[in-house]
Short mmCIF file of C-alpha atoms in Angstrom, two decimals:
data_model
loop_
_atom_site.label_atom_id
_atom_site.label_comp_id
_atom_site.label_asym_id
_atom_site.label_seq_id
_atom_site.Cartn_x
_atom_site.Cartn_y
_atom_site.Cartn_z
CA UNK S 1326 -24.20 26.39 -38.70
CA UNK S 1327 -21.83 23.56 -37.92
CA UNK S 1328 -22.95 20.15 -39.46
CA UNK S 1329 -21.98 17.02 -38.59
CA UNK S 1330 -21.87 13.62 -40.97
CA UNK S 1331 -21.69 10.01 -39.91
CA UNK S 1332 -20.59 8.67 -43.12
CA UNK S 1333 -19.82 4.77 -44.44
CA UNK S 1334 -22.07 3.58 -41.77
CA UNK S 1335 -25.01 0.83 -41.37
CA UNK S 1336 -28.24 3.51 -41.05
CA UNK S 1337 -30.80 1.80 -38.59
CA UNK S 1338 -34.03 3.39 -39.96
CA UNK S 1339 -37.86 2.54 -38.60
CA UNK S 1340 -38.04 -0.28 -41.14
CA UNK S 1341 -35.07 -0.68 -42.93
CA UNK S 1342 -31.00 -1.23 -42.68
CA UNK S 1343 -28.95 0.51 -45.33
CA UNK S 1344 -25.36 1.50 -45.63
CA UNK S 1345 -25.16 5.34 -46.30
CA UNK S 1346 -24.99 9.11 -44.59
CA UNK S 1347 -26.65 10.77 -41.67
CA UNK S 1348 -26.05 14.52 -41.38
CA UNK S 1349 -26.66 16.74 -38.17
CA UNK S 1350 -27.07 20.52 -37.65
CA UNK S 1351 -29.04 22.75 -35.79
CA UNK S 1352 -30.02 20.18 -33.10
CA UNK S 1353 -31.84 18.06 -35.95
CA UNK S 1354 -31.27 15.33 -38.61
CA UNK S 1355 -31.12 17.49 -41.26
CA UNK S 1356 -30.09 14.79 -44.38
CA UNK S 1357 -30.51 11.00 -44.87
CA UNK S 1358 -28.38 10.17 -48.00
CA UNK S 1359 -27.36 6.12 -48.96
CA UNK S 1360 -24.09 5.14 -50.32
CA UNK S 1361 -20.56 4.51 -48.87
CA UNK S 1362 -19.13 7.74 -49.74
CA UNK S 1363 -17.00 9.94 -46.95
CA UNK S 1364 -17.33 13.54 -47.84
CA UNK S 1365 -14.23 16.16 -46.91
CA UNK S 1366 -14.81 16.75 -43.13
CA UNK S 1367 -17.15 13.70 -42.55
CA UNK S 1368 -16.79 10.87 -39.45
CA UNK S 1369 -16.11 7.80 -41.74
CA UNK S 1370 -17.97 4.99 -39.31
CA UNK S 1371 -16.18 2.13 -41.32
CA UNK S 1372 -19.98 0.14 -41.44
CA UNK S 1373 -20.37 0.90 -37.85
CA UNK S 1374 -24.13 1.06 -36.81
CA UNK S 1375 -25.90 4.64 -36.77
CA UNK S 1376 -29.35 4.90 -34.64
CA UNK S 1377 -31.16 6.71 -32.71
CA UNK S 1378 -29.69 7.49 -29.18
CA UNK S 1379 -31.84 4.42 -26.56
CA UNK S 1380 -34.25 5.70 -24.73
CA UNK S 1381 -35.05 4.63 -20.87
CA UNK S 1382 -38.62 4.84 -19.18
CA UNK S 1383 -37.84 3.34 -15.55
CA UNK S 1384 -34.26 2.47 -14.28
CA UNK S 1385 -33.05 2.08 -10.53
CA UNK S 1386 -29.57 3.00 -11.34
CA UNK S 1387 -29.68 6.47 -9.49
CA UNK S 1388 -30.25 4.43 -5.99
CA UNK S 1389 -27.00 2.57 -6.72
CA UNK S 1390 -25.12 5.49 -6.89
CA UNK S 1391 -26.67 7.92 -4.26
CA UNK S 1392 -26.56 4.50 -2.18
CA UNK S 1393 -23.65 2.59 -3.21
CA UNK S 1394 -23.21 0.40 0.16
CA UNK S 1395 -26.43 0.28 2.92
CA UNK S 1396 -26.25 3.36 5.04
CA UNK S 1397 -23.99 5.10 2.60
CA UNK S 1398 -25.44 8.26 1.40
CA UNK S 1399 -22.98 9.36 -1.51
CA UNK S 1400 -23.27 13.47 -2.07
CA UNK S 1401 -26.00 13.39 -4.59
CA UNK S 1402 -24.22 15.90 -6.84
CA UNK S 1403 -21.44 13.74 -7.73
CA UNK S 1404 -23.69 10.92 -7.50
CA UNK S 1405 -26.45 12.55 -10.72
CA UNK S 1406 -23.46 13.24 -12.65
CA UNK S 1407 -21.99 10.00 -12.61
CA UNK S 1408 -25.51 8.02 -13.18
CA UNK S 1409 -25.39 10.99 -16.08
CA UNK S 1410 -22.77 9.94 -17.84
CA UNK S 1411 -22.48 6.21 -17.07
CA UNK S 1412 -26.38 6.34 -18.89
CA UNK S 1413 -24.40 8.08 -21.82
CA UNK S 1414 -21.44 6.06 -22.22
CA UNK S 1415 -23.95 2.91 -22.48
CA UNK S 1416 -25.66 5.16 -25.19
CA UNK S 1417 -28.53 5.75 -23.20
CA UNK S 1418 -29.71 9.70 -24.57
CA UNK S 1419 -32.64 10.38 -22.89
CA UNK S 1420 -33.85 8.86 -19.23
CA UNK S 1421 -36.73 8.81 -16.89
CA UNK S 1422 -35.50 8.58 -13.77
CA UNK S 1423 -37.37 6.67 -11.38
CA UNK S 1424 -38.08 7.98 -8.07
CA UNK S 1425 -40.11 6.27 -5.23
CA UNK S 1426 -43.15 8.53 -3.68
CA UNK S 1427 -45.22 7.23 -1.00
CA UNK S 1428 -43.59 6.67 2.27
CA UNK S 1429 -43.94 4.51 5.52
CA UNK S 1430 -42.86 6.86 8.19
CA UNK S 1431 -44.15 4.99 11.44
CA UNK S 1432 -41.55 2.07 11.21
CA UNK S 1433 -37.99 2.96 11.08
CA UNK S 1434 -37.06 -0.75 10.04
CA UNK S 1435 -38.96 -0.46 6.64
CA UNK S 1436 -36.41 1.49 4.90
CA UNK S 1437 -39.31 3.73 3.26
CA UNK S 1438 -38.27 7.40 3.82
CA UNK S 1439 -39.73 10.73 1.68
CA UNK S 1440 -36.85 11.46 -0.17
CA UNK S 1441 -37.83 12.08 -4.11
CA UNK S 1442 -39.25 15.90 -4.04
CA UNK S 1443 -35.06 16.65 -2.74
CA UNK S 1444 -33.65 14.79 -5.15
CA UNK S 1445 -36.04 15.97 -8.05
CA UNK S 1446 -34.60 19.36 -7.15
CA UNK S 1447 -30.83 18.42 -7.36
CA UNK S 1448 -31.94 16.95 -10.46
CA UNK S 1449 -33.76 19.63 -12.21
CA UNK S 1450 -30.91 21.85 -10.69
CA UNK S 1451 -28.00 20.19 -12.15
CA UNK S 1452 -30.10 19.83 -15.90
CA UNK S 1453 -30.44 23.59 -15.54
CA UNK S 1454 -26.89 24.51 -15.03
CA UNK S 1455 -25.90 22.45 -18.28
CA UNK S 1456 -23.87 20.04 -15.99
CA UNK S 1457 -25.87 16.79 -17.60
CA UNK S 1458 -24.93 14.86 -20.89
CA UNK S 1459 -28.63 13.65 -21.53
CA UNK S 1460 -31.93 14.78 -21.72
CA UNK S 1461 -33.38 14.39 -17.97
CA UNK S 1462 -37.15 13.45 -17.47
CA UNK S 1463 -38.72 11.92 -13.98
CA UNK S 1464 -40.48 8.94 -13.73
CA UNK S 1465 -42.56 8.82 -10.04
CA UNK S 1466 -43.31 5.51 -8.70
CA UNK S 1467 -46.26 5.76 -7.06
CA UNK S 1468 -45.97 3.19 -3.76
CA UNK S 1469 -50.35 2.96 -2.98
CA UNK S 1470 -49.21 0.40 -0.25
CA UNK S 1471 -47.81 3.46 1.52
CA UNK S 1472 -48.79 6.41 4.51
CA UNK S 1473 -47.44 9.23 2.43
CA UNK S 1474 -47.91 9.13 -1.10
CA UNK S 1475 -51.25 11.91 -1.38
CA UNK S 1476 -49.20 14.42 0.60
CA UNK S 1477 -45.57 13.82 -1.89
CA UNK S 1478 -47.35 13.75 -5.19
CA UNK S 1479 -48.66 17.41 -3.73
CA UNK S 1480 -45.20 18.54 -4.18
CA UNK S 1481 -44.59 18.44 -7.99
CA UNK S 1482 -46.53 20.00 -10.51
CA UNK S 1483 -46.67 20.23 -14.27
CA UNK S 1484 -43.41 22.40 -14.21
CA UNK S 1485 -41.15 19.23 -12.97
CA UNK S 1486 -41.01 17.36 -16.12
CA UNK S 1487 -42.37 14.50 -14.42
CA UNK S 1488 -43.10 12.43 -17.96
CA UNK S 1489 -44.16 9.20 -16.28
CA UNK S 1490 -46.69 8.79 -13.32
CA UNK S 1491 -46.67 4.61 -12.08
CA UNK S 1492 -48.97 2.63 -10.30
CA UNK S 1493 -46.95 0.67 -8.17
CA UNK S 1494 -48.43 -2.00 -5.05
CA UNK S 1495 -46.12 -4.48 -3.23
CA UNK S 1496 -49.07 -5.25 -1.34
CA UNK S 1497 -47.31 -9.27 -0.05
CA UNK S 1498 -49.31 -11.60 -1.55
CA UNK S 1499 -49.94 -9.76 -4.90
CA UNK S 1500 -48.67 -8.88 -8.16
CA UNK S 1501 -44.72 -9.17 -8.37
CA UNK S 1502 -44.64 -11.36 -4.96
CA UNK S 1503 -47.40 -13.20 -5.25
CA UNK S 1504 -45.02 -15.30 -3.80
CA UNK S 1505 -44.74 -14.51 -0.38
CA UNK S 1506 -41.18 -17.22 -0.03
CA UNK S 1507 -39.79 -14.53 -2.93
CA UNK S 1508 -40.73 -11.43 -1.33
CA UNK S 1509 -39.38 -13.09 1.80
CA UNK S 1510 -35.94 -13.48 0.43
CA UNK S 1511 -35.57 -10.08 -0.87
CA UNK S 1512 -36.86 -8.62 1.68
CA UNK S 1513 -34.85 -10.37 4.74
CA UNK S 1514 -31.82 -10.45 2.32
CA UNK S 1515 -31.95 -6.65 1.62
CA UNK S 1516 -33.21 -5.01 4.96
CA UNK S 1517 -31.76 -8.23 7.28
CA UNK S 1518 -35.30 -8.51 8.79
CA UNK S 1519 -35.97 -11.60 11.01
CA UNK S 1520 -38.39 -14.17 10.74
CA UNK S 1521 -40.87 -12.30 13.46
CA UNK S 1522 -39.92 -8.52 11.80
CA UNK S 1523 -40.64 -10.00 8.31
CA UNK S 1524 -44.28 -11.25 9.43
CA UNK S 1525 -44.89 -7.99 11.08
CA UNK S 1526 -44.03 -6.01 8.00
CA UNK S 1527 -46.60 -8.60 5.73
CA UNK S 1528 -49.26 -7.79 8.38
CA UNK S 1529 -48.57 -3.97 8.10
CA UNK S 1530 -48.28 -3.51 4.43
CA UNK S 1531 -51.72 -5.73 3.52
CA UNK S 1532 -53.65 -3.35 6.60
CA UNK S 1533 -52.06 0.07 4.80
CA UNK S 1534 -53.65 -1.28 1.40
CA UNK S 1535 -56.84 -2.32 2.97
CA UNK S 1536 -57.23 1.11 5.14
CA UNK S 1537 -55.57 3.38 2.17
CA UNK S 1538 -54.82 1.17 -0.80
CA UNK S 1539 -58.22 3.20 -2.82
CA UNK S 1540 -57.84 6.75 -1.99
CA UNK S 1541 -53.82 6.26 -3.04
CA UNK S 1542 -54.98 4.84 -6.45
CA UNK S 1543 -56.98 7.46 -7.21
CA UNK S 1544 -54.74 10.46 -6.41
CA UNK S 1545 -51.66 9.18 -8.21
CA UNK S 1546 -54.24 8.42 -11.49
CA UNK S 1547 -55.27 12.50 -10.49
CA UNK S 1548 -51.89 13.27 -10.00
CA UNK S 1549 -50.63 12.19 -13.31
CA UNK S 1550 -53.11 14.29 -15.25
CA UNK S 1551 -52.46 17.17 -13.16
CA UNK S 1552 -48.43 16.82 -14.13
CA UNK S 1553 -49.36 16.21 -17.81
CA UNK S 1554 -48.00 12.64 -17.46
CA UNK S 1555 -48.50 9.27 -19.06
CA UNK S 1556 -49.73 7.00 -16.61
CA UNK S 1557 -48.03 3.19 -16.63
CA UNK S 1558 -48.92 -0.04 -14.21
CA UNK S 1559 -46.55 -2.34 -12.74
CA UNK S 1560 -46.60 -5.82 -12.30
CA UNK S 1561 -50.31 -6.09 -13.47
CA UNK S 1562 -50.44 -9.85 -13.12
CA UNK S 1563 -54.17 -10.76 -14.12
CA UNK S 1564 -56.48 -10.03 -16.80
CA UNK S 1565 -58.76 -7.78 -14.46
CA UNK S 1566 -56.24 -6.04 -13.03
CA UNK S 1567 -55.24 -4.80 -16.35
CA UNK S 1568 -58.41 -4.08 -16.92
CA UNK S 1569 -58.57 -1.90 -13.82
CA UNK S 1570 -55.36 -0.16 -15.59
CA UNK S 1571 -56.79 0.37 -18.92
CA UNK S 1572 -59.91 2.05 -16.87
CA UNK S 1573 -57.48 4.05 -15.54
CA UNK S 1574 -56.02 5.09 -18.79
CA UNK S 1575 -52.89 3.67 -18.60
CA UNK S 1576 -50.66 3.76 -21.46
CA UNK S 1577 -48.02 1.16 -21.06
CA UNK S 1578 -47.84 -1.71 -18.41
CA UNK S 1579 -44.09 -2.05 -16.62
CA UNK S 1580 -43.18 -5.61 -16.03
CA UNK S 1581 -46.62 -7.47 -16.25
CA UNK S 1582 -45.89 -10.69 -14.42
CA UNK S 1583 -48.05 -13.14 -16.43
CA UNK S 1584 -48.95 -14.01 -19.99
CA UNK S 1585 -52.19 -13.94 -19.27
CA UNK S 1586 -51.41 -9.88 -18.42
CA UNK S 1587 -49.51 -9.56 -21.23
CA UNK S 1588 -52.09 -10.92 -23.71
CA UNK S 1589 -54.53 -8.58 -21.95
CA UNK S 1590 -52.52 -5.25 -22.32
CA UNK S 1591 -52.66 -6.29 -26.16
CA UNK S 1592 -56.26 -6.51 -25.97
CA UNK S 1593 -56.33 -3.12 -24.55
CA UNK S 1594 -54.06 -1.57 -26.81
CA UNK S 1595 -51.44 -1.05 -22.94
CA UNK S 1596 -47.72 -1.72 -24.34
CA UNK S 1597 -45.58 -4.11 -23.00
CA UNK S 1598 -42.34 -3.30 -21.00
CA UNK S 1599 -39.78 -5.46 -20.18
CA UNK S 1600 -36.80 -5.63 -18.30
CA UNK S 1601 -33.43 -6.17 -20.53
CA UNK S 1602 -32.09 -8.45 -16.99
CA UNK S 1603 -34.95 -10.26 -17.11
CA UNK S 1604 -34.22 -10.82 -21.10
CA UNK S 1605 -30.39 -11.59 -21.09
CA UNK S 1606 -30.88 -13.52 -18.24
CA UNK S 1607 -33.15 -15.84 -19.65
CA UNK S 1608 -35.84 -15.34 -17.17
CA UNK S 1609 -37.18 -13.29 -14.61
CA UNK S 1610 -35.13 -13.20 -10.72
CA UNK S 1611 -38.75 -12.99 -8.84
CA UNK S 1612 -39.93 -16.46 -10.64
CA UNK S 1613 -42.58 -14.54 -13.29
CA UNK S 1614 -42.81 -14.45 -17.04
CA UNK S 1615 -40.05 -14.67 -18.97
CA UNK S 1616 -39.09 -11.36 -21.24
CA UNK S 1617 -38.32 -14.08 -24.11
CA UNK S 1618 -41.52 -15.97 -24.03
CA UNK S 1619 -43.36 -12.66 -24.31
CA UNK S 1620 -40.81 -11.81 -27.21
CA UNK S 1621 -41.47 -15.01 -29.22
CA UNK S 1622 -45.12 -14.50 -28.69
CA UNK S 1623 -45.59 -11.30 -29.84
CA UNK S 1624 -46.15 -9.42 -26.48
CA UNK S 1625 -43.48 -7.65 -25.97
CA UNK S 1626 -42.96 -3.49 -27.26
CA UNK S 1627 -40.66 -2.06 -25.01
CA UNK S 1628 -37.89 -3.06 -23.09
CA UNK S 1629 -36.31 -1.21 -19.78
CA UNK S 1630 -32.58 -1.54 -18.53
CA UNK S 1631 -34.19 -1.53 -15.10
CA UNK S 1632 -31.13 -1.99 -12.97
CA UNK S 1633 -28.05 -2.57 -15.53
CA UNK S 1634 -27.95 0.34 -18.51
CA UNK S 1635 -25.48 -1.26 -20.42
CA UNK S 1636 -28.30 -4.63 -20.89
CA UNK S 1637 -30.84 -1.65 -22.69
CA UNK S 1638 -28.64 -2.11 -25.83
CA UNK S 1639 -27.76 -5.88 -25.47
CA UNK S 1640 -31.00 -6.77 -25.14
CA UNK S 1641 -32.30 -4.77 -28.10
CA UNK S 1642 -29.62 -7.00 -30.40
CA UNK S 1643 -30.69 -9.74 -28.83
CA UNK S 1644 -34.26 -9.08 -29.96
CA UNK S 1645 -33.28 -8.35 -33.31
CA UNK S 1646 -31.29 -11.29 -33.48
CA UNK S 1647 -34.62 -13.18 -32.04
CA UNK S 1648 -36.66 -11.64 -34.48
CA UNK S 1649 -34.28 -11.68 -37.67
CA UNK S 1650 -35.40 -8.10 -37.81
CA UNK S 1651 -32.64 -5.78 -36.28
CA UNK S 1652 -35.11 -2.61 -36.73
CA UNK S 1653 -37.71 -4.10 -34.50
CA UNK S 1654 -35.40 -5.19 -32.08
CA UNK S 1655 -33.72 -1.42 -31.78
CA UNK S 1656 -37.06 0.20 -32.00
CA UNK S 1657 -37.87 -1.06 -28.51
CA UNK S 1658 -35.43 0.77 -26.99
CA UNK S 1659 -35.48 4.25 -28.98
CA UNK S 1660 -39.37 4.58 -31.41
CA UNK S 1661 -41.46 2.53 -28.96
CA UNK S 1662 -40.59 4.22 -25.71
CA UNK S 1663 -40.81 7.58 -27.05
CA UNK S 1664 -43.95 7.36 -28.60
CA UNK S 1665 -45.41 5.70 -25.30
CA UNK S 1666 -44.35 8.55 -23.20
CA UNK S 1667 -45.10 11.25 -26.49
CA UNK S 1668 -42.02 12.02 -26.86
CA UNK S 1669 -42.39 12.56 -31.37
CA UNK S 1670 -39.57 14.10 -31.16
CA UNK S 1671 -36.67 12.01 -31.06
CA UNK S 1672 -36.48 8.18 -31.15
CA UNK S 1673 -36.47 7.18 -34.76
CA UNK S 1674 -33.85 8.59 -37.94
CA UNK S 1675 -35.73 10.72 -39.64
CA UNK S 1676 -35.03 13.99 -41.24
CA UNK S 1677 -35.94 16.66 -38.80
CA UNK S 1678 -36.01 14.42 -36.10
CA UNK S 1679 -33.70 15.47 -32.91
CA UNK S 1680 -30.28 14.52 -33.30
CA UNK S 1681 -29.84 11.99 -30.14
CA UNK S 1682 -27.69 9.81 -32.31
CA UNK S 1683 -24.92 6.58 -31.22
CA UNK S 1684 -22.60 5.19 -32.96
CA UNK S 1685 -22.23 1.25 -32.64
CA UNK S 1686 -20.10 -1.56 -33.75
CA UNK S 1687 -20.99 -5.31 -33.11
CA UNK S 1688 -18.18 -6.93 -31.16
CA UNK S 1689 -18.95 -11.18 -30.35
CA UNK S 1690 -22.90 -10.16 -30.43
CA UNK S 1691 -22.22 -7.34 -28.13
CA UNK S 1692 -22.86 -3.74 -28.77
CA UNK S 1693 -19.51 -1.47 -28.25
CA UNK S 1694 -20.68 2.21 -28.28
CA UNK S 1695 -18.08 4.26 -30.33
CA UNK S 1696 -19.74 7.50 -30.20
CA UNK S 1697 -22.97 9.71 -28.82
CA UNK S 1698 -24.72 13.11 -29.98
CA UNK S 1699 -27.16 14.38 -28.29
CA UNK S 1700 -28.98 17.35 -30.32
CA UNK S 1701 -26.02 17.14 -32.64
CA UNK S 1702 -23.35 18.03 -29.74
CA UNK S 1703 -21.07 14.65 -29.51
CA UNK S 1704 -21.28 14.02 -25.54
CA UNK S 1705 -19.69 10.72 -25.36
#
């Protein structure tokens, strides 16, 4: 049995800092010892931080590289194995990748083509061959506002390791547009619609949710238990419509747009996610709640790279700086995402625990990742 030991480093436990030893074999955490000692054979980490590798429940940062320029459609080999490792070298051990199902197949202009049961294969087919760093998990996006989405979710099954199952509606008009002017710029900016096109693609989307808005709703809640997957909401923006999510049996809400939202997850025991752009930035891009208002208030549990990987760990120090509590702040991007999804494995340093470890050192208030392990192999 080869062991590893991170020696001489700053231990990021649940609750607690301490200098000391973390020891690896077998795939597990197999010793948790304190002191600055640096046995014969060990890594001395010189007071770097040791904690658990950070764990990501929805980012779009597949699309940029299967898509890097509009119309571009990079091989998708190359393209998983670079999102692979650029999620590893930002310390990122364990993903969800998020894939869009529910399509709009009658207008060529929308942009809205089936495409996630392909790449889920290339995927799953690349994890299989050992060709990815990380541990691989899928994430479907459930688009209700959509022509497609019943007959896609009826090709995965509980054998896809779809972990995550999201409610997702861009009905115009609602939730993260609410704001018509903002979904207006995106969209015109992004898909170089007209004025004319743009109001002809409001008018379609609110008539597919009013003819098959229900019926979608109900087969991706289905869907999820049929995959074994946690079920999450997106941009719930009221108080009733989190309600409708905790009826649902949602288990964390993605982005909730409102504090009103936010306090009403809490009341339904729905975690918060937010986005680490949204966080750095100082405030959301589409003009809702701020990630830092939710943090000082006490509504905030997880938080989601979304489209940048290396924010996940930035905005965790931020937190902890935010909070004077580093622990907390790290815990929302490694314990509090795994135990939303059930992962009980992994996500905390605890003896027995899988051994997705990083190594970290603290450069200006950054976070410079000087070393990854994933089950004990060092990857990055």
């Amino acid at each position: 049995m080869t062991e590893t030991i991170l020696a001489n480093a700053m231990l990021v436990l649940p609750e607690q800092c301490f200098t000391g030893s973390l020891h690896l074999a077998d795939g597990r955490i197999t010793a948790i010892e304190p002191g600055d000692a640096v046995p014969a054979g060990a890594i001395d980490c010189g007071g770097d931080m040791v904690m658990p590798g950070l764990i990501e429940l929805h980012t779009d940062n597949l699309e940029r590289h299967i898509e890097p320029r509009p119309k571009v459609d990079w091989p998708h080999a190359a393209a998983i194995i670079a999102h692979d490792a650029e999620l590893c070298s930002v310390g990122i051990t364990t993903v969800f990748d998020a894939l869009r199902v529910g399509s709009v197949v009658s207008n060529g202009r929308a942009n809205y083509s089936e495409y996630a049961r392909a790449l889920a294969d290339e995927i799953l087919g690349l994890r299989a061959e050992g060709a990815l760093r990380i541990s691989h998990y899928l994430h479907l996006r459930a688009e209700t506002c959509s022509e497609t989405l019943i007959e896609e979710l009826a090709k995965f099954g509980p054998e896809d390791r779809v972990g995550i199952v999201s409610l997702m509606d861009h009905t115009p008009g609602e939730r993260q547009f609410r704001d018509v002017t903002k979904l207006r710029d995106y969209v015109c900016g992004k898909h170089g619609l007209s004025h004319d096109e743009f109001e002809n693609h409001v008018a379609q989307q609110v008539a597919l949710k009013n003819r098959l808005g229900a019926a979608h709703e109900a087969a991706t809640v289905a869907a999820a238990g049929r995959f074994g997957a946690v079920l999450a909401s997106h941009d719930d923006t009221t108080a009733e419509q989190v309600a409708r999510s905790a009826a649902h049996g949602v288990h964390f809400a993605e982005f909730p747009t409102t504090l009103e939202a936010a306090q009403a997850c809490h009341a339904h025991h729905i975690a918060v996610m937010m986005g680490a752009p949204n966080l750095i930035r100082g405030g959301s891009h589409s003009g809702n709640v701020a990630a830092h208002d939710l943090a000082r208030a006490g509504y905030l549990d997880i938080i989601s790279s979304d489209y940048v990987p290396s924010a996940l760990l930035s905005a965790a120090l931020m937190l902890g700086d935010l909070w004077a509590d580093l622990p907390r702040g790290i815990a929302t991007v490694t314990r509090a995402p795994a135990r939303a999804v059930g992962l009980t494995d992994r996500g905390a340093l605890e003896i027995g625990a899988r051994a997705d470890v990083i190594r970290v050192r603290r450069i200006n208030g950054a976070g410079a990742i000087r070393g990854v392990w994933v089950q004990g192999a060092r990857v990055g």
